[in-house]
Amino acid sequence: LPIYDSNGDLVSLDTAELIGVDTGTRISLPRMDKGRSNCTATTLADGRVLVTGGNDDLGVHSTAVLLSSDLSAFSAPIEMGASHAAHVALLLHDGRVLVLGGQVDFTGASSAAASIFDPSTNAFTPASSMHHGRQGMSATLLDDGRALVVGGYSDVETGVEGTAEIYDPSTDSWSETAPLPDLRAYAAAVTLHDGRAAIFGGFNATTTPTTPLLYDASTNSWAAGAPVALLEFAVPGAPALAFVLPVCD
């Protein structure tokens, strides 16, 4: 999330912390190479954490860093091939990481660029670009291993996107889904136990919607779900979070 000081100026931190889920204990980790606001952090299969992109007051970053599995050090910067902030990083079924879209620079333009990080080589390779530039979009991995990317901002001037598309890592190709029933940016995306994708909250250019959007890949169709209650302190346009709970017998 972007962090601002009391004067409303952007603050990009190079610090990292580990927070205990049960105890709330905070452990300070080593510092990164630079401040990174609007970055992503993805846990790899080997226990390392990949931190990609982000920005500071000098611009949008085109590098990533790796936190070692023992949490003792961050790596030297790794070039991604494109600048990304307010973007998406998604762990694929084969252990690689898909990094895509986001803010290109401080002009407000959105990127359609995508790349894939391979943990076995610690390097990024270019992937096919999306059909639409997006920042503040949401994404989730479908059961068949494809990645669904939804909404976001095409750019600051144009506004919220009403499109979604699917990336197939086996063919390095994108296909557009049916149009969204409602605009969404900074929404939460999860894949449900029945295989459908659900999009919650976010911003639709007017307010925070209470009706989730459900995508069925087998029919390439969207439907509205049952409305959900908003917390009293929900802020219109603030990034949403959602989690799928395990099914217990």
PDB file of C-alpha atoms in Angstrom, residues 57-212:
ATOM      1  CA  ASP A  57       9.994   9.515  -4.823  1.00  0.00           C
ATOM      2  CA  LEU A  58      12.484   9.138  -7.698  1.00  0.00           C
ATOM      3  CA  GLY A  59      10.363   6.879  -9.882  1.00  0.00           C
ATOM      4  CA  VAL A  60       8.957   3.410 -10.565  1.00  0.00           C
ATOM      5  CA  HIS A  61      11.365   0.483 -10.119  1.00  0.00           C
ATOM      6  CA  SER A  62      12.295  -2.087 -12.760  1.00  0.00           C
ATOM      7  CA  THR A  63      14.035  -4.393 -10.285  1.00  0.00           C
ATOM      8  CA  ALA A  64      13.171  -7.104  -7.781  1.00  0.00           C
ATOM      9  CA  VAL A  65      14.941  -8.483  -4.701  1.00  0.00           C
ATOM     10  CA  LEU A  66      14.893 -11.880  -3.000  1.00  0.00           C
ATOM     11  CA  LEU A  67      14.681 -12.434   0.763  1.00  0.00           C
ATOM     12  CA  SER A  68      16.570 -15.592   1.756  1.00  0.00           C
ATOM     13  CA  SER A  69      14.607 -18.486   3.233  1.00  0.00           C
ATOM     14  CA  ASP A  70      16.319 -17.998   6.601  1.00  0.00           C
ATOM     15  CA  LEU A  71      15.244 -14.316   6.510  1.00  0.00           C
ATOM     16  CA  SER A  72      18.861 -13.190   6.955  1.00  0.00           C
ATOM     17  CA  ALA A  73      19.426 -11.079   3.837  1.00  0.00           C
ATOM     18  CA  PHE A  74      17.986  -9.548   0.693  1.00  0.00           C
ATOM     19  CA  SER A  75      19.700 -10.207  -2.625  1.00  0.00           C
ATOM     20  CA  ALA A  76      21.189  -7.658  -4.960  1.00  0.00           C
ATOM     21  CA  PRO A  77      18.611  -6.122  -7.351  1.00  0.00           C
ATOM     22  CA  ILE A  78      17.419  -8.345 -10.204  1.00  0.00           C
ATOM     23  CA  GLU A  79      16.326  -6.660 -13.433  1.00  0.00           C
ATOM     24  CA  MET A  80      12.724  -7.406 -14.454  1.00  0.00           C
ATOM     25  CA  GLY A  81      12.867  -5.847 -17.924  1.00  0.00           C
ATOM     26  CA  ALA A  82      10.024  -3.390 -17.212  1.00  0.00           C
ATOM     27  CA  SER A  83       8.917  -0.987 -14.480  1.00  0.00           C
ATOM     28  CA  HIS A  84       6.025  -2.080 -12.248  1.00  0.00           C
ATOM     29  CA  ALA A  85       4.170  -0.432  -9.330  1.00  0.00           C
ATOM     30  CA  ALA A  86       0.595  -1.069  -8.150  1.00  0.00           C
ATOM     31  CA  HIS A  87       0.901  -4.259 -10.178  1.00  0.00           C
ATOM     32  CA  VAL A  88       0.307  -7.993  -9.695  1.00  0.00           C
ATOM     33  CA  ALA A  89       2.629 -10.921  -8.974  1.00  0.00           C
ATOM     34  CA  LEU A  90       1.018 -14.348  -9.102  1.00  0.00           C
ATOM     35  CA  LEU A  91       2.592 -17.696  -8.157  1.00  0.00           C
ATOM     36  CA  LEU A  92       1.953 -20.220 -10.945  1.00  0.00           C
ATOM     37  CA  HIS A  93       1.401 -23.944 -10.441  1.00  0.00           C
ATOM     38  CA  ASP A  94       4.921 -24.748 -11.686  1.00  0.00           C
ATOM     39  CA  GLY A  95       6.535 -22.489  -9.072  1.00  0.00           C
ATOM     40  CA  ARG A  96       7.338 -19.590 -11.378  1.00  0.00           C
ATOM     41  CA  VAL A  97       5.946 -16.091 -10.741  1.00  0.00           C
ATOM     42  CA  LEU A  98       3.946 -14.064 -13.257  1.00  0.00           C
ATOM     43  CA  VAL A  99       4.553 -10.307 -12.864  1.00  0.00           C
ATOM     44  CA  LEU A 100       2.366  -7.973 -14.873  1.00  0.00           C
ATOM     45  CA  GLY A 101       0.959  -4.525 -15.445  1.00  0.00           C
ATOM     46  CA  GLY A 102       0.981  -1.658 -13.009  1.00  0.00           C
ATOM     47  CA  GLN A 103       2.064   1.924 -13.148  1.00  0.00           C
ATOM     48  CA  VAL A 104       4.814   2.739 -15.654  1.00  0.00           C
ATOM     49  CA  ASP A 105       5.899   6.104 -14.254  1.00  0.00           C
ATOM     50  CA  PHE A 106       4.480   9.132 -12.474  1.00  0.00           C
ATOM     51  CA  THR A 107       2.470  10.234 -15.531  1.00  0.00           C
ATOM     52  CA  GLY A 108      -0.295   7.796 -14.535  1.00  0.00           C
ATOM     53  CA  ALA A 109       0.116   5.544 -17.587  1.00  0.00           C
ATOM     54  CA  SER A 110      -0.575   1.832 -17.114  1.00  0.00           C
ATOM     55  CA  SER A 111       1.558  -1.018 -18.418  1.00  0.00           C
ATOM     56  CA  ALA A 112       0.448  -4.115 -20.346  1.00  0.00           C
ATOM     57  CA  ALA A 113       3.891  -5.707 -19.948  1.00  0.00           C
ATOM     58  CA  ALA A 114       4.339  -9.120 -18.334  1.00  0.00           C
ATOM     59  CA  SER A 115       7.339 -11.212 -17.339  1.00  0.00           C
ATOM     60  CA  ILE A 116       7.960 -14.505 -15.561  1.00  0.00           C
ATOM     61  CA  PHE A 117      10.458 -15.110 -12.754  1.00  0.00           C
ATOM     62  CA  ASP A 118      12.072 -18.554 -12.654  1.00  0.00           C
ATOM     63  CA  PRO A 119      13.366 -19.497  -9.159  1.00  0.00           C
ATOM     64  CA  SER A 120      15.734 -22.061 -10.673  1.00  0.00           C
ATOM     65  CA  THR A 121      17.653 -19.334 -12.535  1.00  0.00           C
ATOM     66  CA  ASN A 122      16.775 -16.291 -10.405  1.00  0.00           C
ATOM     67  CA  ALA A 123      15.991 -14.448 -13.620  1.00  0.00           C
ATOM     68  CA  PHE A 124      13.057 -12.861 -15.421  1.00  0.00           C
ATOM     69  CA  THR A 125      12.060 -13.575 -19.012  1.00  0.00           C
ATOM     70  CA  PRO A 126       9.534 -11.552 -21.036  1.00  0.00           C
ATOM     71  CA  ALA A 127       6.004 -12.936 -21.420  1.00  0.00           C
ATOM     72  CA  SER A 128       3.309 -11.897 -23.867  1.00  0.00           C
ATOM     73  CA  SER A 129       1.740  -8.537 -23.058  1.00  0.00           C
ATOM     74  CA  MET A 130      -1.857  -8.165 -21.904  1.00  0.00           C
ATOM     75  CA  HIS A 131      -4.489  -6.771 -24.267  1.00  0.00           C
ATOM     76  CA  HIS A 132      -5.004  -3.809 -21.925  1.00  0.00           C
ATOM     77  CA  GLY A 133      -2.662  -1.771 -19.757  1.00  0.00           C
ATOM     78  CA  ARG A 134      -3.739  -2.045 -16.108  1.00  0.00           C
ATOM     79  CA  GLN A 135      -2.773  -0.839 -12.647  1.00  0.00           C
ATOM     80  CA  GLY A 136      -4.602  -1.620  -9.421  1.00  0.00           C
ATOM     81  CA  MET A 137      -6.084  -4.750 -10.984  1.00  0.00           C
ATOM     82  CA  SER A 138      -6.785  -8.038  -9.230  1.00  0.00           C
ATOM     83  CA  ALA A 139      -5.773 -11.558 -10.228  1.00  0.00           C
ATOM     84  CA  THR A 140      -6.277 -15.149  -9.187  1.00  0.00           C
ATOM     85  CA  LEU A 141      -5.041 -18.515 -10.402  1.00  0.00           C
ATOM     86  CA  LEU A 142      -7.773 -20.748 -11.822  1.00  0.00           C
ATOM     87  CA  ASP A 143      -7.865 -24.480 -11.104  1.00  0.00           C
ATOM     88  CA  ASP A 144      -6.499 -25.306 -14.571  1.00  0.00           C
ATOM     89  CA  GLY A 145      -3.376 -23.201 -13.948  1.00  0.00           C
ATOM     90  CA  ARG A 146      -4.392 -20.187 -16.012  1.00  0.00           C
ATOM     91  CA  ALA A 147      -4.346 -16.687 -14.499  1.00  0.00           C
ATOM     92  CA  LEU A 148      -7.450 -14.472 -14.469  1.00  0.00           C
ATOM     93  CA  VAL A 149      -6.693 -10.723 -14.408  1.00  0.00           C
ATOM     94  CA  VAL A 150      -9.598  -8.381 -13.686  1.00  0.00           C
ATOM     95  CA  GLY A 151     -10.292  -4.656 -13.983  1.00  0.00           C
ATOM     96  CA  GLY A 152      -7.918  -2.015 -12.693  1.00  0.00           C
ATOM     97  CA  TYR A 153      -7.198   1.429 -14.103  1.00  0.00           C
ATOM     98  CA  SER A 154      -6.245   1.747 -17.763  1.00  0.00           C
ATOM     99  CA  ASP A 155      -4.661   5.066 -16.785  1.00  0.00           C
ATOM    100  CA  VAL A 156      -5.402   7.854 -14.356  1.00  0.00           C
ATOM    101  CA  GLU A 157      -7.304   9.913 -16.924  1.00  0.00           C
ATOM    102  CA  THR A 158      -9.361   7.165 -18.581  1.00  0.00           C
ATOM    103  CA  GLY A 159     -10.530   5.553 -15.353  1.00  0.00           C
ATOM    104  CA  VAL A 160     -11.607   2.094 -14.212  1.00  0.00           C
ATOM    105  CA  GLU A 161     -11.425  -0.880 -16.577  1.00  0.00           C
ATOM    106  CA  GLY A 162     -14.452  -3.051 -17.311  1.00  0.00           C
ATOM    107  CA  THR A 163     -12.468  -5.838 -18.948  1.00  0.00           C
ATOM    108  CA  ALA A 164     -10.789  -9.050 -17.835  1.00  0.00           C
ATOM    109  CA  GLU A 165      -8.411 -11.454 -19.528  1.00  0.00           C
ATOM    110  CA  ILE A 166      -6.820 -14.855 -18.943  1.00  0.00           C
ATOM    111  CA  TYR A 167      -3.158 -15.818 -19.296  1.00  0.00           C
ATOM    112  CA  ASP A 168      -2.256 -19.389 -20.296  1.00  0.00           C
ATOM    113  CA  PRO A 169       1.350 -20.108 -19.204  1.00  0.00           C
ATOM    114  CA  SER A 170       1.482 -23.261 -21.341  1.00  0.00           C
ATOM    115  CA  THR A 171       1.102 -21.206 -24.530  1.00  0.00           C
ATOM    116  CA  ASP A 172       2.253 -17.772 -23.307  1.00  0.00           C
ATOM    117  CA  SER A 173      -0.974 -16.257 -24.627  1.00  0.00           C
ATOM    118  CA  TRP A 174      -3.826 -14.011 -23.458  1.00  0.00           C
ATOM    119  CA  SER A 175      -7.551 -14.279 -24.187  1.00  0.00           C
ATOM    120  CA  GLU A 176     -10.248 -11.799 -23.193  1.00  0.00           C
ATOM    121  CA  THR A 177     -13.223 -12.912 -21.118  1.00  0.00           C
ATOM    122  CA  ALA A 178     -16.768 -11.668 -21.425  1.00  0.00           C
ATOM    123  CA  PRO A 179     -17.039  -8.023 -20.249  1.00  0.00           C
ATOM    124  CA  LEU A 180     -17.432  -7.392 -16.525  1.00  0.00           C
ATOM    125  CA  PRO A 181     -20.980  -6.634 -15.310  1.00  0.00           C
ATOM    126  CA  ASP A 182     -19.511  -3.781 -13.257  1.00  0.00           C
ATOM    127  CA  LEU A 183     -16.265  -1.796 -13.255  1.00  0.00           C
ATOM    128  CA  ARG A 184     -13.672  -2.866 -10.678  1.00  0.00           C
ATOM    129  CA  ALA A 185     -10.288  -1.581  -9.497  1.00  0.00           C
ATOM    130  CA  TYR A 186      -8.325  -2.513  -6.356  1.00  0.00           C
ATOM    131  CA  ALA A 187     -10.743  -5.403  -5.788  1.00  0.00           C
ATOM    132  CA  ALA A 188      -9.939  -8.769  -4.177  1.00  0.00           C
ATOM    133  CA  ALA A 189      -9.917 -11.882  -6.377  1.00  0.00           C
ATOM    134  CA  VAL A 190     -10.042 -15.482  -5.141  1.00  0.00           C
ATOM    135  CA  THR A 191     -10.790 -18.865  -6.694  1.00  0.00           C
ATOM    136  CA  LEU A 192     -13.563 -20.709  -4.860  1.00  0.00           C
ATOM    137  CA  HIS A 193     -13.720 -24.419  -4.071  1.00  0.00           C
ATOM    138  CA  ASP A 194     -16.129 -24.980  -6.967  1.00  0.00           C
ATOM    139  CA  GLY A 195     -13.641 -23.504  -9.451  1.00  0.00           C
ATOM    140  CA  ARG A 196     -15.361 -20.169  -9.999  1.00  0.00           C
ATOM    141  CA  ALA A 197     -13.487 -16.917  -9.424  1.00  0.00           C
ATOM    142  CA  ALA A 198     -14.989 -14.315  -7.096  1.00  0.00           C
ATOM    143  CA  ILE A 199     -14.240 -10.584  -7.176  1.00  0.00           C
ATOM    144  CA  PHE A 200     -15.005  -8.626  -4.002  1.00  0.00           C
ATOM    145  CA  GLY A 201     -15.068  -4.936  -3.122  1.00  0.00           C
ATOM    146  CA  GLY A 202     -12.683  -2.479  -4.685  1.00  0.00           C
ATOM    147  CA  PHE A 203     -13.882   0.601  -6.526  1.00  0.00           C
ATOM    148  CA  ASN A 204     -16.249   0.965  -9.496  1.00  0.00           C
ATOM    149  CA  ALA A 205     -15.540   4.647 -10.279  1.00  0.00           C
ATOM    150  CA  THR A 206     -18.305   5.710  -7.868  1.00  0.00           C
ATOM    151  CA  THR A 207     -18.095   3.763  -4.617  1.00  0.00           C
ATOM    152  CA  THR A 208     -17.149   0.422  -3.064  1.00  0.00           C
ATOM    153  CA  PRO A 209     -19.596  -2.162  -4.473  1.00  0.00           C
ATOM    154  CA  THR A 210     -21.185  -4.683  -2.130  1.00  0.00           C
ATOM    155  CA  THR A 211     -22.078  -7.221  -4.843  1.00  0.00           C
ATOM    156  CA  PRO A 212     -19.309  -9.702  -5.710  1.00  0.00           C
TER     157      PRO A 212
END
